[in-house]
mmCIF file of C-alpha atoms in Angstrom:
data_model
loop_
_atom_site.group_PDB
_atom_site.id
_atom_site.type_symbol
_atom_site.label_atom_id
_atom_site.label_comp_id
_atom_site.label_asym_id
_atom_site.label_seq_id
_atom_site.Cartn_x
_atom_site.Cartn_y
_atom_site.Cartn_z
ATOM 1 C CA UNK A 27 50.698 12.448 -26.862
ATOM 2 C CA UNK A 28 53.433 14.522 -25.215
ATOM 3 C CA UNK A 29 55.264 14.560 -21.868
ATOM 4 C CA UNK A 30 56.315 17.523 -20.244
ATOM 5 C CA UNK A 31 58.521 17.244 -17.500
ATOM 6 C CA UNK A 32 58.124 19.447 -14.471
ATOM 7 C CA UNK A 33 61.174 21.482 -13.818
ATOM 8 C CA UNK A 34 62.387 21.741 -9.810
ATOM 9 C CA UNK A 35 62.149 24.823 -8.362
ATOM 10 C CA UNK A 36 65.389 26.424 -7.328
ATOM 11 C CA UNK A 37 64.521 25.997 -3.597
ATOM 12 C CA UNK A 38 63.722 21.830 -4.184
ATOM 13 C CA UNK A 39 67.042 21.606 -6.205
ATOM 14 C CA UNK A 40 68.888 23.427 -2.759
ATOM 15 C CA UNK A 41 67.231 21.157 -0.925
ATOM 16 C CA UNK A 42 68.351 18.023 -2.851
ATOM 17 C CA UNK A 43 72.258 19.403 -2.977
ATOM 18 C CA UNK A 44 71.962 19.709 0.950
ATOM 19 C CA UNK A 45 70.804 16.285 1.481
ATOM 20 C CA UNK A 46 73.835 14.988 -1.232
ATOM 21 C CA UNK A 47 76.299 16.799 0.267
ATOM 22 C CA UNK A 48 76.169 14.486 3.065
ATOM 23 C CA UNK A 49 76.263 11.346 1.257
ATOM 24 C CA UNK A 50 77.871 11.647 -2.193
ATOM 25 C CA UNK A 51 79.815 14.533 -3.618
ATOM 26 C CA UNK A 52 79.198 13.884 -6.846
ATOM 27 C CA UNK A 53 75.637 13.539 -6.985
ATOM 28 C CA UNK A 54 76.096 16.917 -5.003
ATOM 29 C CA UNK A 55 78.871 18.824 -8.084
ATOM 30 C CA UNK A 56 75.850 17.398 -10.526
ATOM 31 C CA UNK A 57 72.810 19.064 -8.667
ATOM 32 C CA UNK A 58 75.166 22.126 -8.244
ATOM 33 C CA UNK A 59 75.468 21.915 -11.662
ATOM 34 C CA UNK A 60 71.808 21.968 -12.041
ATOM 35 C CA UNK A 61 71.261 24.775 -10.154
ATOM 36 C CA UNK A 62 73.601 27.088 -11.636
ATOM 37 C CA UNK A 63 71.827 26.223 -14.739
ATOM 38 C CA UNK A 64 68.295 27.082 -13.465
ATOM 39 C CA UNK A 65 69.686 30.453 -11.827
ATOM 40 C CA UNK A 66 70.996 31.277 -15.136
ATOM 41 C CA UNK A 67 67.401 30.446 -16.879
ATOM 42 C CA UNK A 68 65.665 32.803 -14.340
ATOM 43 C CA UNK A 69 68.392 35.444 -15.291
ATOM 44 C CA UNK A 70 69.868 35.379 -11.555
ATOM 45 C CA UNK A 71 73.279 35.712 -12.972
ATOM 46 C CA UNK A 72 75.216 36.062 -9.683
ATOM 47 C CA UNK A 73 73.355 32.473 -8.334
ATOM 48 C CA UNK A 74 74.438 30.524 -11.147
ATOM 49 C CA UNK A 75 77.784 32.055 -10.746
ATOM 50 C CA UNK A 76 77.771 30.840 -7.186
ATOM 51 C CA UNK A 77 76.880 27.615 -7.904
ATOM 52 C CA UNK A 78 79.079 27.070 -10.690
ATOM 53 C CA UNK A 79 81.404 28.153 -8.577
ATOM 54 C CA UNK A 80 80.389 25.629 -6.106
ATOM 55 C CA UNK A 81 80.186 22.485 -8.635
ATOM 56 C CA UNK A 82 83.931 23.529 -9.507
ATOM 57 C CA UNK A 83 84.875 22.966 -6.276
ATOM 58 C CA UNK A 84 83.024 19.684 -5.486
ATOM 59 C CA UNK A 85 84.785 18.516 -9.028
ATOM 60 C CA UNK A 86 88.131 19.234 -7.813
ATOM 61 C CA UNK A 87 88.085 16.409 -5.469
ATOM 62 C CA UNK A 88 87.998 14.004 -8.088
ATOM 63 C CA UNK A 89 90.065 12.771 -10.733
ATOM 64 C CA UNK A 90 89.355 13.668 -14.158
ATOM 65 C CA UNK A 91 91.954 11.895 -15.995
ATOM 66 C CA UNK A 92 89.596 9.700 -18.261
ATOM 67 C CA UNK A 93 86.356 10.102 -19.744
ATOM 68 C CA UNK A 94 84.988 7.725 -17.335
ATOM 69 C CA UNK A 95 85.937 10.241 -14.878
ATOM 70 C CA UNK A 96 84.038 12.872 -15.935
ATOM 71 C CA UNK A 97 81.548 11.191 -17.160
ATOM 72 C CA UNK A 98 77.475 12.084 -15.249
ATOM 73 C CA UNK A 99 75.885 9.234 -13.651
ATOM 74 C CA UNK A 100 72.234 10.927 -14.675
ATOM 75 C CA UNK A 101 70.715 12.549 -17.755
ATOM 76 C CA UNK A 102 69.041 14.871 -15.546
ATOM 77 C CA UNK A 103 68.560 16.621 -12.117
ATOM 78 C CA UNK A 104 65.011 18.043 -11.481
ATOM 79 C CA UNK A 105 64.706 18.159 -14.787
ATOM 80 C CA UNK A 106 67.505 19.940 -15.798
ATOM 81 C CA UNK A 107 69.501 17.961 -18.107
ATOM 82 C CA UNK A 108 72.894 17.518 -17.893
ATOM 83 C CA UNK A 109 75.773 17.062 -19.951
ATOM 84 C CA UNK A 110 77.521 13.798 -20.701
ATOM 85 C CA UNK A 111 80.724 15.062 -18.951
ATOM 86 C CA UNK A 112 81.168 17.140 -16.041
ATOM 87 C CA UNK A 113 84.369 18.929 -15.975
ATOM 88 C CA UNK A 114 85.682 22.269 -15.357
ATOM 89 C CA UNK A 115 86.212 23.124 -19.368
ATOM 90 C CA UNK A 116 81.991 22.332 -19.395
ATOM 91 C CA UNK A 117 81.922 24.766 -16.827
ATOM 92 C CA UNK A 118 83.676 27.312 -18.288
ATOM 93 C CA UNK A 119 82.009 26.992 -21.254
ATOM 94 C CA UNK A 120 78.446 27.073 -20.174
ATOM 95 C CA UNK A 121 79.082 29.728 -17.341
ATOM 96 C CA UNK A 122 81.821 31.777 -18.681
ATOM 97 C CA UNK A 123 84.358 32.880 -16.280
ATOM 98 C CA UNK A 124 83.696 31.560 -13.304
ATOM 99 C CA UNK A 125 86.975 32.451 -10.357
#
C-alpha cells in the first residue's frame, strides 16, 4: 500500500503565506520557501524567483547564528518538503542567484 500526498496548488500555498504573514514570520519565510519551489516545478522561473526573493527577506529578520536558528519547524508545506535548515546559502543554492 502506498500514500501519495496531494501537492497544494500555488494559489492554496499564497493563500496560506497571507494568513502567516500576520501571525508568524517564519512559518511565512517557510511557505515562501515552498512556493518558490512549486513555481520552479511548474517552470515559472520568474515566480520562484520572486518568492525566493521574498523568503530571503522574511529570513533576514532573524538570527542565524546557530543551527538551531536556521533550523525548519516542519518537514513540509503543502506538501512540498523542506529542508532541514533555512538560510540564505539554501537559498542560493536551490534558486541560484537570487538579488
Amino acid at each position: 500500500m502506498s500514500s501519495t500526498t496531494r501537492v497544494a496548488s500555488v494559489a492554496e500555498l499564497e493563500n496560506v503565506f497571507q494568513q502567516e504573514l500576520a501571525t508568524d514570520l517564519w512559518a511565512a519565510a517557510e511557505t515562501a520557501f515552498a512556493l518558490a519551489t512549486r513555481s520552479r516545478d511548474l517552470g515559472e522561473w520568474e515566480k520562484s524567483r520572486e518568492w525566493a526573493k521574498q523568503c530571503l527577506t522574511l529570513l533576514a529578520g532573524f538570527p542565524d547564528e546557530t543551527e538551531g536558528d536556521v533550523a525548519t519547524k516542519r518537514v513540509s508545506v503543502g506538501g512540498v518538503p523542506l529542508p532541514n535548515y533555512l538560510h540564505e546559502g539554501v537559498l542560493r543554492d536551490r534558486f541560484g542567484d537570487i538579488d
